[in-house]
Coordinates of C-alpha atoms and ligand atoms in Angstrom, one line a residue:
M336 CA -97.3 -17.5 -227.9
A337 CA -97.8 -16.1 -224.5
H338 CA -96.6 -12.5 -223.8
Y339 CA -94.7 -13.5 -220.7
L340 CA -93.2 -10.6 -218.8
F341 CA -89.6 -11.3 -218.1
P342 CA -88.2 -9.0 -215.5
R343 CA -85.0 -7.2 -216.2
I344 CA -83.6 -9.2 -219.1
T345 CA -82.4 -8.2 -222.5
R346 CA -84.3 -8.5 -225.8
S347 CA -81.9 -11.1 -227.2
A348 CA -82.2 -13.1 -224.0
I349 CA -86.0 -13.1 -224.4
A350 CA -85.6 -14.3 -227.9
A351 CA -83.3 -17.1 -226.7
I352 CA -85.8 -18.2 -224.1
F353 CA -88.8 -18.0 -226.5
G354 CA -86.8 -20.1 -228.9
A355 CA -86.4 -22.7 -226.2
I356 CA -90.0 -22.6 -225.2
L357 CA -91.2 -23.0 -228.8
C358 CA -88.8 -25.9 -229.3
C359 CA -90.2 -27.6 -226.1
S360 CA -93.8 -26.9 -227.2
A361 CA -93.1 -28.6 -230.4
A362 CA -91.7 -31.6 -228.6
S363 CA -94.7 -31.8 -226.2
A364 CA -97.1 -31.5 -229.1
Q365 CA -95.6 -34.7 -230.5
N366 CA -96.7 -36.4 -227.3
A367 CA -100.3 -37.2 -228.2
S368 CA -101.6 -37.7 -224.6
R369 CA -101.7 -34.7 -222.4
P370 CA -100.1 -35.1 -219.0
N371 CA -102.0 -34.9 -215.7
V372 CA -100.7 -32.5 -213.0
V373 CA -100.9 -33.0 -209.2
L374 CA -99.8 -30.0 -207.2
I375 CA -99.3 -30.7 -203.5
M376 CA -98.7 -27.7 -201.2
T377 CA -98.6 -28.1 -197.5
D378 CA -99.2 -25.2 -195.1
D379 CA -96.6 -23.8 -192.7
Q380 CA -94.3 -26.9 -193.2
G381 CA -90.7 -25.6 -192.9
Y382 CA -87.8 -26.5 -195.1
G383 CA -86.4 -28.6 -192.3
D384 CA -89.5 -30.6 -191.6
L385 CA -88.4 -33.4 -193.9
G386 CA -86.1 -36.3 -193.5
V387 CA -84.5 -35.5 -196.8
H388 CA -83.6 -32.1 -195.4
G389 CA -81.6 -33.5 -192.5
N390 CA -84.3 -33.8 -189.9
P391 CA -83.3 -36.9 -187.9
I392 CA -86.7 -37.2 -186.0
I393 CA -89.5 -36.6 -188.4
R394 CA -90.7 -39.6 -190.4
T395 CA -91.4 -38.6 -194.0
P396 CA -90.3 -41.7 -196.0
S397 CA -92.8 -41.2 -198.9
I398 CA -91.9 -37.5 -199.5
D399 CA -88.2 -38.5 -199.1
T400 CA -88.7 -41.2 -201.8
L401 CA -90.5 -38.8 -204.0
A402 CA -87.7 -36.3 -203.6
A403 CA -85.1 -38.9 -204.4
K404 CA -86.8 -39.7 -207.7
A405 CA -87.7 -36.1 -208.5
A406 CA -86.1 -33.2 -210.3
V407 CA -85.2 -30.9 -207.4
L408 CA -84.9 -27.1 -207.4
P409 CA -83.0 -26.3 -204.2
N410 CA -83.4 -22.5 -204.5
F411 CA -87.2 -22.3 -204.8
Y412 CA -89.0 -19.4 -203.2
V413 CA -92.5 -18.6 -201.9
S414 CA -94.0 -15.6 -200.0
P415 CA -93.7 -15.3 -196.3
V416 CA -97.4 -16.2 -195.6
C417 CA -100.3 -18.2 -197.0
T418 CA -102.5 -16.0 -199.2
P419 CA -99.8 -14.2 -201.1
T420 CA -98.2 -17.5 -202.1
R421 CA -101.5 -18.9 -203.2
A422 CA -102.3 -15.8 -205.4
C423 CA -98.8 -16.0 -207.0
L424 CA -99.1 -19.8 -207.5
M425 CA -102.6 -19.6 -209.2
T426 CA -101.8 -16.7 -211.5
G427 CA -98.0 -16.6 -212.2
R428 CA -98.1 -13.0 -211.1
Y429 CA -96.9 -11.2 -208.0
N430 CA -99.8 -11.0 -205.5
Y431 CA -99.6 -7.2 -205.3
R432 CA -101.2 -7.3 -208.8
T433 CA -104.1 -9.3 -207.6
R434 CA -105.5 -7.4 -204.5
A435 CA -104.7 -10.5 -202.3
I436 CA -102.4 -8.6 -199.9
D437 CA -102.9 -10.1 -196.4
T438 CA -104.3 -13.3 -195.0
F439 CA -107.6 -12.0 -193.4
R440 CA -109.6 -8.8 -192.9
G441 CA -111.0 -9.0 -196.4
R442 CA -107.6 -8.9 -197.9
A443 CA -107.3 -12.6 -198.7
M444 CA -109.7 -12.2 -201.6
M445 CA -108.3 -12.2 -205.1
D446 CA -109.6 -9.9 -207.9
T447 CA -111.7 -12.0 -210.1
A448 CA -110.2 -10.3 -213.2
E449 CA -107.1 -12.4 -212.5
V450 CA -106.8 -15.5 -214.7
T451 CA -105.9 -18.6 -212.8
V452 CA -104.0 -21.7 -214.1
A453 CA -107.2 -23.6 -213.4
E454 CA -109.3 -21.4 -215.6
L455 CA -106.9 -21.9 -218.5
L456 CA -106.6 -25.6 -218.0
Q457 CA -110.4 -25.9 -217.7
K458 CA -110.9 -24.0 -221.0
A459 CA -108.4 -26.4 -222.6
G460 CA -110.5 -29.4 -221.6
F461 CA -108.8 -30.5 -218.3
A462 CA -110.7 -31.6 -215.3
T463 CA -109.7 -29.3 -212.5
G464 CA -110.1 -30.1 -208.9
I465 CA -109.1 -28.5 -205.6
F466 CA -109.0 -30.4 -202.3
G467 CA -108.1 -28.5 -199.1
K468 CA -107.2 -24.8 -198.6
W469 CA -108.1 -22.1 -201.1
H470 CA -107.7 -18.9 -199.1
L471 CA -108.4 -16.5 -201.9
G472 CA -112.1 -15.8 -201.1
D473 CA -115.0 -17.9 -199.8
C474 CA -117.9 -16.0 -201.5
Y475 CA -119.0 -15.4 -205.0
P476 CA -117.3 -14.5 -207.3
M477 CA -114.0 -15.6 -205.7
R478 CA -114.6 -19.2 -204.8
P479 CA -112.6 -21.9 -206.5
T480 CA -115.6 -22.9 -208.6
D481 CA -115.8 -19.3 -209.9
Q482 CA -112.0 -19.4 -210.6
G483 CA -111.6 -22.4 -212.9
F484 CA -112.1 -25.4 -210.7
S485 CA -114.8 -27.8 -211.8
M486 CA -114.5 -29.7 -208.5
S487 CA -113.9 -28.0 -205.1
L488 CA -113.8 -29.6 -201.7
V489 CA -112.4 -27.0 -199.3
H490 CA -112.7 -25.5 -195.9
R491 CA -113.3 -21.8 -195.5
G492 CA -110.9 -19.0 -194.6
G493 CA -107.2 -19.7 -194.0
G494 CA -107.7 -22.9 -192.2
I495 CA -109.8 -25.1 -190.0
G496 CA -109.9 -23.7 -186.5
Q497 CA -110.6 -20.1 -187.6
P498 CA -113.7 -17.9 -187.2
S499 CA -115.1 -19.1 -190.6
D500 CA -115.6 -22.6 -189.3
P501 CA -119.2 -23.6 -189.7
P502 CA -121.2 -23.5 -186.4
G503 CA -120.9 -26.8 -184.5
A504 CA -117.8 -27.9 -186.5
E505 CA -115.2 -25.6 -184.8
D506 CA -111.6 -26.7 -184.8
K507 CA -112.4 -30.1 -186.2
Y508 CA -109.5 -31.5 -188.3
T509 CA -111.1 -34.9 -187.7
N510 CA -114.5 -35.3 -189.5
P511 CA -114.5 -31.7 -190.7
V512 CA -117.4 -30.0 -192.3
L513 CA -116.1 -29.1 -195.7
F514 CA -117.7 -27.3 -198.7
R515 CA -118.2 -29.4 -201.9
N516 CA -118.8 -27.1 -204.7
G517 CA -120.2 -24.6 -202.2
Q518 CA -122.4 -27.0 -200.3
A519 CA -121.6 -27.8 -196.6
E520 CA -120.9 -31.5 -196.2
Q521 CA -120.0 -33.5 -193.1
T522 CA -117.0 -35.6 -194.1
Q523 CA -115.5 -38.6 -192.3
G524 CA -111.9 -39.0 -191.4
Y525 CA -108.8 -36.8 -190.8
C526 CA -108.9 -33.7 -193.1
T527 CA -105.7 -34.6 -195.0
D528 CA -106.9 -38.1 -195.5
V529 CA -110.2 -36.8 -196.8
Y530 CA -108.5 -34.4 -199.3
F531 CA -106.3 -37.1 -200.8
S532 CA -109.0 -39.8 -200.9
E533 CA -111.4 -37.5 -202.6
A534 CA -108.8 -36.2 -205.0
M535 CA -108.0 -39.8 -206.1
K536 CA -111.6 -40.7 -206.4
W537 CA -112.4 -37.6 -208.4
A538 CA -109.3 -38.0 -210.7
D539 CA -110.5 -41.6 -211.4
G540 CA -113.8 -40.2 -212.6
A541 CA -112.0 -37.6 -214.8
R542 CA -110.0 -40.4 -216.4
S543 CA -113.1 -42.5 -217.1
E544 CA -114.4 -39.4 -218.9
G545 CA -111.2 -39.4 -220.9
K546 CA -110.1 -36.1 -219.5
P547 CA -106.6 -35.2 -218.3
F548 CA -106.7 -33.8 -214.7
F549 CA -105.2 -31.0 -212.7
V550 CA -105.4 -31.9 -209.0
Y551 CA -104.5 -29.0 -206.6
L552 CA -103.9 -30.5 -203.1
P553 CA -103.2 -27.6 -200.7
T554 CA -103.5 -29.1 -197.3
N555 CA -104.2 -27.0 -194.2
C556 CA -101.9 -29.2 -192.2
P557 CA -99.6 -28.7 -190.5
H558 CA -101.0 -25.2 -189.9
G559 CA -102.4 -24.6 -186.4
P560 CA -104.4 -24.8 -184.2
F561 CA -102.7 -27.9 -183.0
G562 CA -105.4 -29.5 -180.9
D563 CA -106.7 -32.1 -183.3
V564 CA -103.8 -34.1 -184.6
P565 CA -103.4 -37.8 -185.7
P566 CA -103.3 -39.6 -182.4
A567 CA -100.9 -42.5 -183.1
E568 CA -98.3 -40.3 -184.7
Y569 CA -98.7 -37.7 -182.0
A570 CA -98.1 -40.4 -179.3
Y571 CA -94.9 -41.5 -181.2
Y572 CA -93.4 -37.9 -181.3
K573 CA -94.5 -37.2 -177.8
Q574 CA -92.4 -40.1 -176.7
Q575 CA -89.4 -38.7 -178.7
Q576 CA -89.4 -35.7 -176.3
I577 CA -88.3 -33.4 -179.1
S578 CA -85.9 -30.7 -178.0
T579 CA -82.8 -28.9 -179.2
G580 CA -80.5 -31.6 -177.8
K581 CA -82.2 -34.3 -180.0
F582 CA -80.7 -32.7 -183.1
A583 CA -77.1 -33.1 -184.1
K584 CA -75.0 -30.0 -184.4
Q585 CA -75.6 -28.4 -187.8
D586 CA -74.4 -25.8 -190.2
G587 CA -76.1 -22.5 -190.3
N588 CA -78.2 -20.8 -187.6
P589 CA -78.6 -22.6 -184.3
I590 CA -81.7 -24.7 -183.5
P591 CA -83.9 -22.5 -181.3
R592 CA -83.7 -23.3 -177.6
N593 CA -87.3 -22.2 -177.0
M594 CA -89.0 -24.9 -179.0
D595 CA -92.0 -26.5 -177.4
S596 CA -91.7 -30.2 -177.3
D597 CA -95.5 -30.9 -177.4
T598 CA -96.1 -28.4 -180.2
Q599 CA -93.4 -30.0 -182.3
A600 CA -94.8 -33.4 -181.6
R601 CA -98.2 -32.2 -182.9
V602 CA -96.7 -30.5 -186.0
Y603 CA -94.6 -33.6 -186.9
A604 CA -97.7 -35.8 -186.4
M605 CA -99.6 -33.8 -189.0
I606 CA -96.7 -33.9 -191.4
E607 CA -96.2 -37.6 -191.0
N608 CA -99.9 -38.0 -191.9
V609 CA -99.4 -35.8 -195.0
D610 CA -96.5 -38.1 -195.8
Q611 CA -98.6 -41.2 -195.5
N612 CA -101.0 -39.7 -198.0
V613 CA -98.3 -38.8 -200.4
G614 CA -97.3 -42.5 -200.2
R615 CA -100.9 -43.5 -200.9
L616 CA -101.0 -41.2 -203.9
M617 CA -97.7 -42.5 -205.3
K618 CA -99.0 -46.1 -205.0
W619 CA -102.3 -45.1 -206.7
L620 CA -100.4 -43.5 -209.6
E621 CA -98.5 -46.8 -210.0
E622 CA -101.6 -49.0 -209.7
K623 CA -103.5 -46.9 -212.2
K624 CA -100.5 -46.8 -214.5
L625 CA -100.6 -43.0 -214.4
A626 CA -97.2 -42.3 -213.0
E627 CA -95.5 -41.9 -216.3
N628 CA -98.1 -39.4 -217.6
T629 CA -98.5 -37.4 -214.4
L630 CA -96.3 -34.6 -213.1
V631 CA -96.4 -34.4 -209.3
I632 CA -95.1 -31.3 -207.6
F633 CA -94.5 -31.1 -203.9
M634 CA -93.9 -27.7 -202.2
T635 CA -94.9 -25.7 -199.1
D636 CA -96.5 -22.3 -198.9
N637 CA -94.2 -20.5 -196.5
G638 CA -91.8 -21.3 -193.7
R639 CA -92.5 -23.0 -190.4
A640 CA -94.7 -21.2 -187.9
T641 CA -93.1 -22.3 -184.5
P642 CA -89.6 -22.4 -183.2
G643 CA -88.0 -25.7 -184.1
Y644 CA -85.5 -27.5 -186.4
N645 CA -85.2 -25.5 -189.7
A646 CA -82.1 -27.0 -191.4
G647 CA -80.0 -24.1 -190.3
L648 CA -82.1 -21.5 -192.2
R649 CA -82.6 -18.1 -190.6
G650 CA -86.1 -17.0 -189.5
N651 CA -89.5 -18.5 -189.8
K652 CA -92.9 -17.9 -191.4
S653 CA -93.6 -14.2 -192.0
T654 CA -89.9 -13.2 -192.1
I655 CA -88.2 -12.5 -195.4
Y656 CA -85.1 -14.5 -194.4
E657 CA -84.7 -17.9 -196.0
G658 CA -86.6 -19.7 -193.2
G659 CA -89.7 -17.7 -194.2
L660 CA -89.3 -18.0 -198.0
R661 CA -87.4 -21.1 -199.1
S662 CA -89.6 -24.1 -199.9
P663 CA -88.9 -27.6 -200.9
F664 CA -89.5 -28.1 -204.6
F665 CA -89.7 -31.7 -206.0
A666 CA -91.0 -32.4 -209.5
Y667 CA -91.7 -36.1 -209.9
W668 CA -92.4 -37.5 -213.4
P669 CA -90.8 -40.8 -214.0
G670 CA -89.5 -41.4 -217.5
T671 CA -89.6 -37.7 -218.2
L672 CA -87.7 -35.8 -215.5
R673 CA -84.4 -37.1 -214.3
P674 CA -83.8 -37.5 -210.5
G675 CA -81.4 -35.2 -208.8
V676 CA -80.8 -31.5 -208.5
A677 CA -82.1 -30.1 -211.8
S678 CA -80.8 -26.6 -211.4
D679 CA -79.5 -24.3 -208.8
R680 CA -81.1 -21.3 -210.4
I681 CA -83.4 -19.2 -208.3
T682 CA -87.1 -20.0 -208.9
A683 CA -90.4 -19.2 -207.4
H684 CA -94.1 -19.7 -207.0
I685 CA -94.8 -17.3 -209.9
D686 CA -93.1 -19.8 -212.2
I687 CA -95.5 -22.6 -211.5
T688 CA -98.5 -21.4 -213.6
P689 CA -96.3 -20.9 -216.8
T690 CA -94.6 -24.2 -216.1
I691 CA -97.9 -26.1 -215.9
L692 CA -99.3 -24.4 -218.9
Q693 CA -96.3 -25.2 -221.0
I694 CA -96.2 -28.9 -219.9
C695 CA -100.0 -29.2 -220.6
G696 CA -99.6 -27.6 -224.0
V697 CA -101.9 -24.7 -223.1
T698 CA -101.3 -21.3 -224.7
P699 CA -102.3 -18.5 -222.4
P700 CA -104.1 -15.4 -223.9
A701 CA -101.6 -13.1 -225.7
D702 CA -102.4 -10.2 -223.4
L703 CA -101.9 -12.1 -220.2
K704 CA -98.9 -10.6 -218.4
V705 CA -97.2 -13.2 -216.2
D706 CA -94.2 -12.4 -214.0
G707 CA -92.9 -16.0 -213.8
R708 CA -91.1 -18.2 -216.3
S709 CA -91.7 -21.7 -217.3
L710 CA -89.3 -23.9 -215.4
W711 CA -89.5 -26.7 -218.0
P712 CA -86.1 -26.0 -219.5
L713 CA -84.5 -26.2 -216.0
L714 CA -86.4 -29.3 -215.0
K715 CA -85.5 -31.0 -218.2
G716 CA -81.9 -29.9 -218.0
L717 CA -82.1 -28.3 -221.4
R718 CA -79.0 -26.4 -222.5
I719 CA -80.6 -23.0 -223.1
A720 CA -79.9 -19.4 -222.1
W721 CA -81.5 -18.7 -218.7
P722 CA -81.1 -15.0 -218.2
E723 CA -80.2 -13.6 -214.8
R724 CA -83.2 -12.2 -212.9
T725 CA -84.1 -10.8 -209.6
L726 CA -87.0 -12.2 -207.6
F727 CA -88.9 -10.2 -204.9
A728 CA -90.7 -11.0 -201.7
Q729 CA -92.5 -8.8 -199.3
G730 CA -94.9 -9.5 -196.5
H731 CA -96.8 -7.6 -193.9
R732 CA -100.2 -7.0 -192.3
G733 CA -102.5 -4.2 -193.6
D734 CA -104.1 -3.0 -196.8
E735 CA -101.1 -1.7 -198.7
P736 CA -97.4 -2.4 -198.9
V737 CA -95.0 0.3 -197.6
L738 CA -91.9 0.8 -199.7
Y739 CA -88.9 -0.9 -198.1
H740 CA -91.0 -2.6 -195.4
N741 CA -90.1 -6.2 -194.8
F742 CA -88.9 -7.1 -198.3
A743 CA -86.2 -9.2 -200.0
A744 CA -84.7 -8.9 -203.4
R745 CA -82.8 -11.9 -204.6
N746 CA -80.7 -12.5 -207.6
Q747 CA -78.5 -15.6 -208.1
K748 CA -75.6 -14.4 -206.0
W749 CA -77.0 -11.7 -203.7
K750 CA -80.0 -11.1 -201.4
L751 CA -80.9 -7.6 -200.2
V752 CA -83.1 -7.7 -197.1
S753 CA -85.0 -5.2 -195.1
A754 CA -86.3 -7.2 -192.1
T755 CA -88.6 -4.7 -190.5
G756 CA -91.1 -7.2 -189.2
F757 CA -94.6 -8.4 -190.3
G758 CA -96.6 -5.6 -188.6
S759 CA -99.1 -3.3 -190.4
E760 CA -97.4 -0.2 -188.9
G761 CA -94.9 -0.1 -191.7
L762 CA -91.3 1.0 -191.2
P763 CA -89.9 1.7 -187.8
P764 CA -89.0 5.3 -187.1
S765 CA -85.4 4.5 -187.8
G766 CA -86.4 3.5 -191.3
P767 CA -85.3 0.5 -193.3
K768 CA -82.2 -1.4 -192.3
F769 CA -80.7 -2.9 -195.4
E770 CA -78.7 -6.1 -195.1
L771 CA -76.9 -7.8 -197.9
F772 CA -76.0 -11.5 -198.0
D773 CA -73.8 -13.3 -200.5
M774 CA -76.0 -16.4 -201.0
E775 CA -73.3 -18.3 -202.8
S776 CA -71.0 -18.3 -199.8
D777 CA -73.5 -17.5 -197.0
S778 CA -76.8 -19.2 -197.7
F779 CA -77.6 -19.1 -194.0
E780 CA -77.6 -15.3 -194.0
Q781 CA -75.2 -14.9 -191.1
H782 CA -72.9 -12.2 -192.5
D783 CA -74.3 -8.8 -193.6
V784 CA -71.9 -7.5 -196.2
S785 CA -73.8 -4.4 -197.2
A786 CA -71.0 -2.1 -196.0
Q787 CA -68.5 -3.9 -198.2
H788 CA -70.7 -3.8 -201.3
P789 CA -72.7 -0.5 -201.5
E790 CA -72.9 -0.7 -205.3
I791 CA -74.7 -4.1 -205.0
V792 CA -77.1 -2.7 -202.4
A793 CA -77.8 0.3 -204.6
K794 CA -78.5 -2.0 -207.7
L795 CA -80.8 -4.3 -205.9
K796 CA -82.6 -1.4 -204.1
G797 CA -83.2 0.2 -207.5
E798 CA -84.5 -3.0 -208.9
Y799 CA -86.8 -3.4 -205.9
E800 CA -88.1 0.2 -206.3
A801 CA -88.9 -0.4 -209.9
W802 CA -90.7 -3.6 -209.1
F803 CA -92.7 -2.0 -206.3
K804 CA -93.8 0.8 -208.6
D805 CA -94.7 -1.7 -211.4
V806 CA -96.7 -4.1 -209.3
S807 CA -98.4 -1.3 -207.4
S808 CA -99.7 0.3 -210.7
T809 CA -101.4 -2.8 -212.2
R810 CA -104.8 -1.2 -211.6
P811 CA -105.7 2.4 -211.0
D812 CA -107.1 1.5 -207.6
N813 CA -104.4 -1.1 -207.1
Y814 CA -104.9 -1.9 -203.4
A815 CA -108.6 -1.3 -203.0
P816 CA -110.2 -4.4 -201.3
P817 CA -112.6 -6.5 -203.4
A818 CA -116.3 -6.7 -202.7
I819 CA -118.5 -9.8 -202.2
I820 CA -121.3 -10.0 -204.7
V821 CA -124.7 -10.5 -203.0
G822 CA -127.9 -11.7 -204.6
S823 CA -126.4 -13.3 -207.7
Q824 CA -127.9 -16.4 -209.2
H825 CA -124.4 -18.1 -208.8
E826 CA -124.6 -18.1 -205.0
K827 CA -128.0 -18.8 -203.4
T828 CA -126.9 -18.1 -199.9
T829 CA -124.1 -15.7 -199.2
V830 CA -122.4 -16.4 -195.9
L831 CA -120.3 -13.5 -194.6
T832 CA -117.7 -14.6 -192.0
R833 CA -115.2 -12.8 -189.9
Q834 CA -112.5 -14.0 -192.3
D835 CA -113.5 -11.4 -194.8
W836 CA -114.8 -8.5 -192.7
R837 CA -113.0 -5.2 -192.5
G838 CA -112.3 -5.2 -188.7
A839 CA -109.3 -4.6 -186.6
G840 CA -109.2 -8.3 -185.8
W841 CA -111.5 -11.3 -185.7
A842 CA -111.7 -12.0 -182.0
P843 CA -115.2 -12.5 -180.4
T844 CA -115.1 -8.9 -179.0
D845 CA -114.1 -7.3 -182.3
E846 CA -116.3 -5.4 -184.7
G847 CA -116.1 -5.2 -188.5
H848 CA -118.1 -4.6 -191.6
W849 CA -118.2 -6.3 -195.0
L850 CA -117.8 -4.7 -198.4
I851 CA -120.6 -6.0 -200.6
D852 CA -121.9 -5.4 -204.1
V853 CA -125.7 -6.0 -204.1
V854 CA -127.1 -7.2 -207.4
A855 CA -130.4 -8.6 -206.0
D856 CA -133.5 -6.9 -207.2
S857 CA -135.9 -8.7 -204.9
P858 CA -136.1 -8.9 -201.1
R859 CA -133.7 -11.1 -199.1
D860 CA -133.8 -12.8 -195.7
I861 CA -130.8 -11.8 -193.6
K862 CA -129.9 -14.2 -190.9
I863 CA -127.6 -13.0 -188.1
I864 CA -125.7 -15.6 -186.1
A865 CA -124.1 -14.4 -182.9
A866 CA -122.2 -15.8 -180.0
P867 CA -124.5 -16.5 -177.0
A868 CA -124.7 -14.1 -174.0
D869 CA -126.5 -14.1 -170.7
A870 CA -128.1 -10.7 -171.2
Q871 CA -130.5 -9.5 -173.9
R872 CA -128.8 -7.4 -176.6
K873 CA -129.8 -4.9 -179.2
L874 CA -129.0 -6.1 -182.6
T875 CA -128.6 -3.6 -185.4
L876 CA -128.2 -4.3 -189.1
R877 CA -127.2 -1.6 -191.5
I878 CA -126.7 -1.9 -195.2
G879 CA -126.3 1.5 -196.8
S880 CA -129.6 3.3 -196.3
L881 CA -131.3 0.3 -194.8
E882 CA -131.3 0.0 -191.0
A883 CA -133.1 -2.6 -188.9
T884 CA -133.0 -3.4 -185.2
F885 CA -134.1 -6.2 -183.0
T886 CA -133.9 -7.1 -179.3
L887 CA -132.1 -10.4 -179.1
P888 CA -133.3 -12.2 -176.0
A889 CA -130.7 -13.6 -173.5
K890 CA -129.1 -16.9 -174.7
A891 CA -130.5 -16.4 -178.2
T892 CA -127.9 -16.7 -181.0
E893 CA -129.9 -16.1 -184.2
H894 CA -132.3 -13.7 -185.8
V895 CA -133.7 -13.3 -189.3
F896 CA -134.5 -9.9 -190.7
A897 CA -137.0 -11.2 -193.2
R898 CA -137.7 -9.9 -196.6
Q899 CA -135.4 -6.9 -196.7
L900 CA -135.1 -5.0 -199.9
L901 CA -131.4 -4.3 -200.1
P902 CA -130.1 -1.1 -201.7
T903 CA -128.1 -2.2 -204.8
G904 CA -124.5 -1.5 -205.6
K905 CA -121.3 -1.4 -203.7
Q906 CA -121.6 -0.6 -200.0
K907 CA -120.8 -1.6 -196.4
L908 CA -122.8 -4.2 -194.5
E909 CA -122.6 -3.7 -190.7
A910 CA -124.2 -5.8 -188.0
W911 CA -123.5 -5.4 -184.3
L912 CA -124.8 -6.2 -180.8
E913 CA -125.0 -3.7 -178.0
T914 CA -125.3 -4.3 -174.3
D915 CA -124.5 -1.7 -171.6
G916 CA -123.1 0.5 -174.3
Q917 CA -120.6 -2.2 -175.3
R918 CA -120.6 -3.2 -179.0
T919 CA -119.4 -6.4 -180.5
G920 CA -119.6 -7.9 -183.9
V921 CA -121.7 -10.9 -185.0
R922 CA -120.3 -14.3 -186.1
F923 CA -122.0 -14.7 -189.4
V924 CA -124.4 -13.0 -191.7
E925 CA -126.3 -15.2 -194.1
I926 CA -128.2 -13.6 -197.0
A927 CA -130.6 -15.7 -199.1
A928 CA -133.8 -15.4 -201.1
P929 CA -136.9 -15.9 -198.9
R930 CA -138.0 -19.6 -198.8
Ligands
CA1393 CA1 -99.1 -20.9 -194.5

């Protein structure tokens, strides 16, 4: 039996829940055929970006239908931004345990000692496939294929339209260049259509091999940039002239007046296209007679990114108010899960790995400490003890969390919030500003009652402090950034992108360096790719004790430092261009064995 870590519950409560889990495991063991799991997670889709959540304009009939037939958890929480949610989702652990702290600057890479749900399913004989956005590391040993996925079709970085786009394929949501098990591939079609089509095709193959499948479908839509969106859907929403006045008066926080009609049309167009694909998937499950043996989960990774309709929730992506953290959660499994609200208990992304493992009858290693709980008893409506717990969320830029900076602590009734913003600078000079909300009577977080309930504030603050200390001491060097391994037989060409560099930012004028761990014992060719310039520039490459320079002619964008014997071990790799005393970083560094 797994040694799940249940936060802040009594021993007898743990015994009660283990009893329930054992009982359920026995029941599922009787079911001879193991279920398939399809986990769909969209990117930056807000809680209000669904018809079923009261949005009168957006067209999401397929997701609405799925929701109507699904077991629903209305109090399901994620992290305020992309990478933290993905780390929690894949491990069942709070992301501060995993080194995946931020979304870029080398902090969206997850420690490879982490055990992912895909690794455990793969070991248990499942076919495991990811189609879309990984965002936990693009290089060995952090790629999906290094972390339990037998099939991987992904873009790099945190989205298409970021500095990790392959040269020549910048910003292309249509016909994107994706990476199939690490190899660049020109695909045809809109990115979301490609992910779903490839996922269904691949799952068909897994079935023909007699394997149950785990399909992870994290779409990069509707994340920005918003330039390349499905044209017919965009035209429809453009015509709708989306603005505050188009929405009926609602409960909760007012609809923002500063919403941009065109941006909303683009976001809605991408979501409608996701919805069409969910419809295609549902139809495919029916046609292949898979629906009754497949659990489909639909969720999003954080709140909406732009001002717009948010079902009355407060705040957006990157905030620790509900608009940043609350996600739809629909679990569709006809014949097994009853439609309707399954439970109002608070639940979170950290619960998904233990849930999937239990449903699939996979026992995790005894020493694996998981922060989440299996949601199976809630989804099934089993009458068992479900001990009170407190969930935590924190989000910010930078390498390390700062105590009290932009966090929320939520139990069933109360939510303590310190909304100090997403910046890396930490707390403002005035310190944290604690707000307390009664989530049973004020789920829209409009009435701070901290002054009336100092004892609740103190209790939640204490729980948060204990949690912060615990997750921050998972490893001795808990928040040290991971290093990319260079020269391993597992990755023939290492491509270093601005996604993972340790720079102040990733703009064309920025500079940065990469943390690498060289294991190569023979020379390597090091290809530098830079943005073009009108003047010639001095190019410098420095890897530990190795330094090489070259004069890059005007207009040139590439140079290969051939047959370089790299110093081994952990170190910095720097490459920069100089002209008139001005230094800028390069776009890519590719390291490969000489041809
Ligand atoms: Ca996101």
